Short mmCIF file of C-alpha atoms in Angstrom, two decimals:
data_model
loop_
_atom_site.label_atom_id
_atom_site.label_comp_id
_atom_site.label_asym_id
_atom_site.label_seq_id
_atom_site.Cartn_x
_atom_site.Cartn_y
_atom_site.Cartn_z
CA ASP K 1 87.53 134.42 121.23
CA ALA K 2 86.56 134.80 117.50
CA GLY K 3 86.71 130.86 116.77
CA VAL K 4 88.04 129.31 113.70
CA ILE K 5 87.45 131.54 110.73
CA GLN K 6 87.08 130.11 107.14
CA SER K 7 86.73 132.00 103.94
CA PRO K 8 84.96 132.00 101.51
CA ARG K 9 81.71 130.60 103.02
CA HIS K 10 80.61 129.53 99.63
CA GLU K 11 82.61 129.13 96.37
CA VAL K 12 81.01 128.33 92.94
CA THR K 13 83.40 127.83 90.07
CA GLU K 14 83.91 125.98 86.90
CA MET K 15 85.89 122.83 86.46
CA GLY K 16 89.56 123.31 85.75
CA GLN K 17 89.75 126.46 87.72
CA GLU K 18 92.05 126.98 90.85
CA VAL K 19 90.32 126.91 94.03
CA THR K 20 91.88 128.34 97.31
CA LEU K 21 90.18 127.80 100.73
CA ARG K 22 91.55 129.89 103.83
CA CYS K 23 91.61 129.18 107.50
CA LYS K 24 92.50 131.23 110.48
CA PRO K 25 92.86 128.86 113.47
CA ILE K 26 92.12 130.11 117.24
CA SER K 27 95.17 132.00 118.67
CA GLY K 28 97.33 129.72 120.81
CA HIS K 29 96.27 126.50 119.09
CA ASN K 30 99.17 124.45 117.72
CA SER K 31 97.22 121.97 115.59
CA LEU K 32 95.27 122.65 112.42
CA PHE K 33 93.01 119.99 110.56
CA TRP K 34 91.46 120.21 107.11
CA TYR K 35 88.35 117.91 106.51
CA ARG K 36 85.94 117.09 103.70
CA GLN K 37 82.36 116.42 104.32
CA THR K 38 80.00 114.69 101.73
CA MET K 39 76.75 112.89 101.75
CA MET K 40 78.35 109.74 100.51
CA ARG K 41 81.58 109.60 102.55
CA GLY K 42 80.68 111.63 105.71
CA LEU K 43 83.47 113.79 107.29
CA GLU K 44 87.00 112.73 106.26
CA LEU K 45 90.25 114.05 107.52
CA LEU K 46 92.55 115.35 104.58
CA ILE K 47 95.58 116.64 106.31
CA TYR K 48 96.81 118.01 109.70
CA PHE K 49 99.50 120.18 111.00
CA ASN K 50 101.36 120.29 114.21
CA ASN K 51 103.37 123.63 114.86
CA ASN K 52 102.84 124.61 111.24
CA VAL K 53 104.30 121.31 109.87
CA PRO K 54 102.35 118.83 107.97
CA ILE K 55 102.15 115.51 110.01
CA ASP K 56 99.73 113.37 108.05
CA ASP K 57 98.43 113.94 104.53
CA SER K 58 97.43 110.53 103.81
CA GLY K 59 93.77 111.65 103.39
CA MET K 60 94.59 114.06 100.64
CA PRO K 61 92.81 112.55 97.77
CA GLU K 62 95.36 113.19 94.94
CA ASP K 63 98.08 115.52 93.71
CA ARG K 64 95.47 118.07 92.73
CA PHE K 65 95.17 118.88 96.42
CA SER K 66 97.77 120.86 98.47
CA ALA K 67 97.93 122.48 101.73
CA LYS K 68 100.29 125.01 103.34
CA MET K 69 100.54 126.51 106.78
CA PRO K 70 102.86 129.32 106.29
CA ASN K 71 102.60 130.68 109.98
CA ALA K 72 100.57 129.87 113.15
CA SER K 73 97.65 131.94 112.17
CA PHE K 74 96.94 131.04 108.63
CA SER K 75 96.54 127.93 106.46
CA THR K 76 95.28 127.31 102.83
CA LEU K 77 93.95 124.23 100.98
CA LYS K 78 94.23 124.41 97.23
CA ILE K 79 92.77 122.40 94.54
CA GLN K 80 94.14 122.80 91.06
CA PRO K 81 92.61 121.93 88.66
CA SER K 82 89.25 121.52 90.39
CA GLU K 83 86.76 118.86 89.12
CA PRO K 84 82.90 118.32 89.94
CA ARG K 85 83.63 115.43 92.35
CA ASP K 86 85.47 118.00 94.62
CA SER K 87 82.09 119.38 95.40
CA ALA K 88 81.76 119.27 99.27
CA VAL K 89 81.82 121.15 102.30
CA TYR K 90 85.30 121.81 103.54
CA PHE K 91 86.07 122.48 107.15
CA CYS K 92 89.04 123.61 109.16
CA ALA K 93 89.57 122.80 112.81
CA SER K 94 92.13 123.94 115.35
CA GLN K 95 93.25 122.48 118.65
CA ASN K 96 95.55 122.90 121.56
CA ARG K 97 97.02 119.44 121.14
CA ALA K 98 99.15 119.58 124.22
CA SER K 99 96.30 120.00 126.68
CA ASN K 100 94.33 117.21 124.90
CA GLN K 101 91.30 119.50 124.31
CA PRO K 102 88.54 119.07 121.86
CA GLN K 103 89.01 120.19 118.33
CA HIS K 104 87.19 123.61 117.34
CA PHE K 105 85.66 123.85 113.99
CA GLY K 106 85.05 126.61 111.59
CA ASP K 107 81.78 127.07 109.73
CA GLY K 108 83.16 125.60 106.62
CA THR K 109 83.33 126.31 102.90
CA ARG K 110 80.63 125.01 100.64
CA LEU K 111 82.44 124.41 97.39
CA SER K 112 80.44 123.81 94.16
CA ILE K 113 82.52 122.61 91.02
CA LEU K 114 80.22 122.86 87.91
CA LYS N 1 91.36 100.00 109.94
CA GLN N 2 89.21 101.75 112.37
CA GLU N 3 85.46 101.99 111.34
CA VAL N 4 82.94 104.09 113.41
CA THR N 5 79.24 103.36 113.07
CA GLN N 6 76.26 105.23 114.46
CA ILE N 7 72.91 103.97 114.88
CA PRO N 8 70.03 104.94 114.38
CA ALA N 9 70.96 107.03 111.12
CA ALA N 10 67.88 109.21 111.83
CA LEU N 11 65.46 109.85 114.77
CA SER N 12 62.35 111.88 115.17
CA VAL N 13 60.67 112.26 118.60
CA PRO N 14 58.12 114.33 120.56
CA GLU N 15 59.86 116.89 123.06
CA GLY N 16 60.34 115.58 126.53
CA GLU N 17 61.46 112.19 125.65
CA ASN N 18 64.78 110.70 126.79
CA LEU N 19 66.93 109.55 124.10
CA VAL N 20 70.01 107.28 123.55
CA LEU N 21 72.31 107.48 120.45
CA ASN N 22 74.67 104.69 119.66
CA CYS N 23 78.25 104.66 118.57
CA SER N 24 80.32 101.51 117.95
CA PHE N 25 83.91 101.34 116.82
CA THR N 26 86.12 98.43 115.67
CA ASP N 27 89.66 99.16 117.17
CA SER N 28 89.67 99.71 121.00
CA ALA N 29 93.14 101.39 120.82
CA ILE N 30 91.88 105.01 121.15
CA TYR N 31 92.98 108.00 123.16
CA ASN N 32 89.76 109.43 123.66
CA LEU N 33 86.13 109.59 122.11
CA GLN N 34 84.13 112.78 121.31
CA TRP N 35 80.48 113.60 120.72
CA PHE N 36 79.85 116.54 118.43
CA ARG N 37 76.67 118.43 117.38
CA GLN N 38 76.41 119.76 113.81
CA ASP N 39 73.56 122.17 112.94
CA HIS N 40 72.44 122.70 109.38
CA GLY N 41 74.98 124.62 107.32
CA LYS N 42 77.15 124.96 110.29
CA GLY N 43 80.48 123.39 111.66
CA LEU N 44 80.79 120.87 114.39
CA THR N 45 80.38 121.94 118.21
CA SER N 46 82.07 119.67 120.66
CA LEU N 47 79.69 118.30 123.34
CA LEU N 48 81.60 115.82 125.41
CA LEU N 49 84.98 114.34 125.36
CA ILE N 50 85.73 111.02 127.25
CA GLN N 51 89.25 110.03 127.74
CA SER N 52 90.17 106.33 127.41
CA SER N 53 90.61 105.86 130.95
CA GLN N 54 87.07 107.34 131.73
CA ARG N 55 83.71 105.79 131.79
CA GLU N 56 81.43 108.65 131.42
CA GLN N 57 81.03 112.41 130.99
CA THR N 58 78.04 114.63 131.85
CA SER N 59 77.24 118.13 130.73
CA GLY N 60 73.76 119.41 131.50
CA ARG N 61 71.15 117.05 130.11
CA LEU N 62 73.76 115.23 128.09
CA ASN N 63 75.51 112.04 129.30
CA ALA N 64 77.94 110.08 127.34
CA SER N 65 79.36 106.72 128.26
CA LEU N 66 82.44 104.70 126.99
CA ASP N 67 83.00 100.89 127.09
CA LYS N 68 86.37 100.84 125.30
CA SER N 69 86.78 97.00 125.55
CA SER N 70 83.43 96.30 123.65
CA GLY N 71 83.94 99.30 121.28
CA ARG N 72 80.81 101.10 122.41
CA SER N 73 79.72 104.54 123.29
CA THR N 74 76.23 105.99 124.03
CA LEU N 75 74.99 109.55 124.18
CA TYR N 76 71.98 110.18 126.44
CA ILE N 77 69.83 113.14 126.09
CA ALA N 78 67.46 113.71 128.86
CA ALA N 79 64.10 115.59 128.46
CA SER N 80 64.73 116.43 124.80
CA GLN N 81 63.79 119.72 123.29
CA PRO N 82 63.20 121.05 119.84
CA GLY N 83 66.38 122.98 120.13
CA ASP N 84 68.10 119.63 120.33
CA SER N 85 67.38 119.00 116.63
CA ALA N 86 70.68 118.50 114.82
CA THR N 87 73.08 115.72 113.51
CA TYR N 88 75.05 114.12 116.19
CA LEU N 89 78.55 112.76 115.52
CA CYS N 90 80.85 110.70 117.47
CA ALA N 91 84.57 110.48 116.62
CA VAL N 92 87.29 108.22 118.04
CA ASN N 93 90.81 109.69 118.53
CA THR N 94 93.69 107.54 117.19
CA ASP N 95 95.96 110.39 116.92
CA LYS N 96 93.59 111.81 114.51
CA LEU N 97 89.66 111.90 114.61
CA ILE N 98 87.71 109.12 112.77
CA PHE N 99 84.05 110.15 112.53
CA GLY N 100 80.80 108.22 112.33
CA THR N 101 78.18 108.96 109.81
CA GLY N 102 76.10 110.69 112.36
CA THR N 103 72.49 110.41 113.72
CA ARG N 104 70.04 113.04 112.47
CA LEU N 105 67.79 114.07 115.35
CA GLN N 106 64.49 115.86 115.04
CA VAL N 107 62.54 116.93 118.12
CA PHE N 108 59.11 118.07 117.48
CA PRO N 109 57.03 120.27 119.85
#
């Protein structure tokens, strides 16, 4: 079991640039979650998918953020245009929701917007 | 709105001590509660999951209790070791996870 795989691990870019974060969930998991972690606000849920369908995107901060899950093995979180306040660690997690098992987290992407 | 609070925010102890980490939540309508461990620069690792109908769960030196009516959970760590040093997060599941801000634990030799 390879676990949840996120890429890149680190991203440094200038404000105004487009940023794309990628996630490969654990095979067989039917739910996928995107979180953001900052010192000020802790760990916040941005959006989650069940069976590739977005269920709750109320945590997405604004229209500059978008997420897709084109198939069961891949998801992206995109920020366009990026701003310095978007700097944070972004985590992806997956879960076999039907069996009520814990969520499994990736190691995160540390994003710095200059 | 569900709010999750963890006390203390930080804890530094010599190895061998038994520890209690506290988590409180404002809305008792939860499916379950989970305790996670986060090592520096890493993701979260699930430690224990307590269903809303359960009172406690145990795994090795870890024991977590849940009192849903009072909105409280505790994580008990027996005979702490330096390898237990990490941030511990609790999260309540209300169809999605709501996290506390964590307790940063340091166990020194």
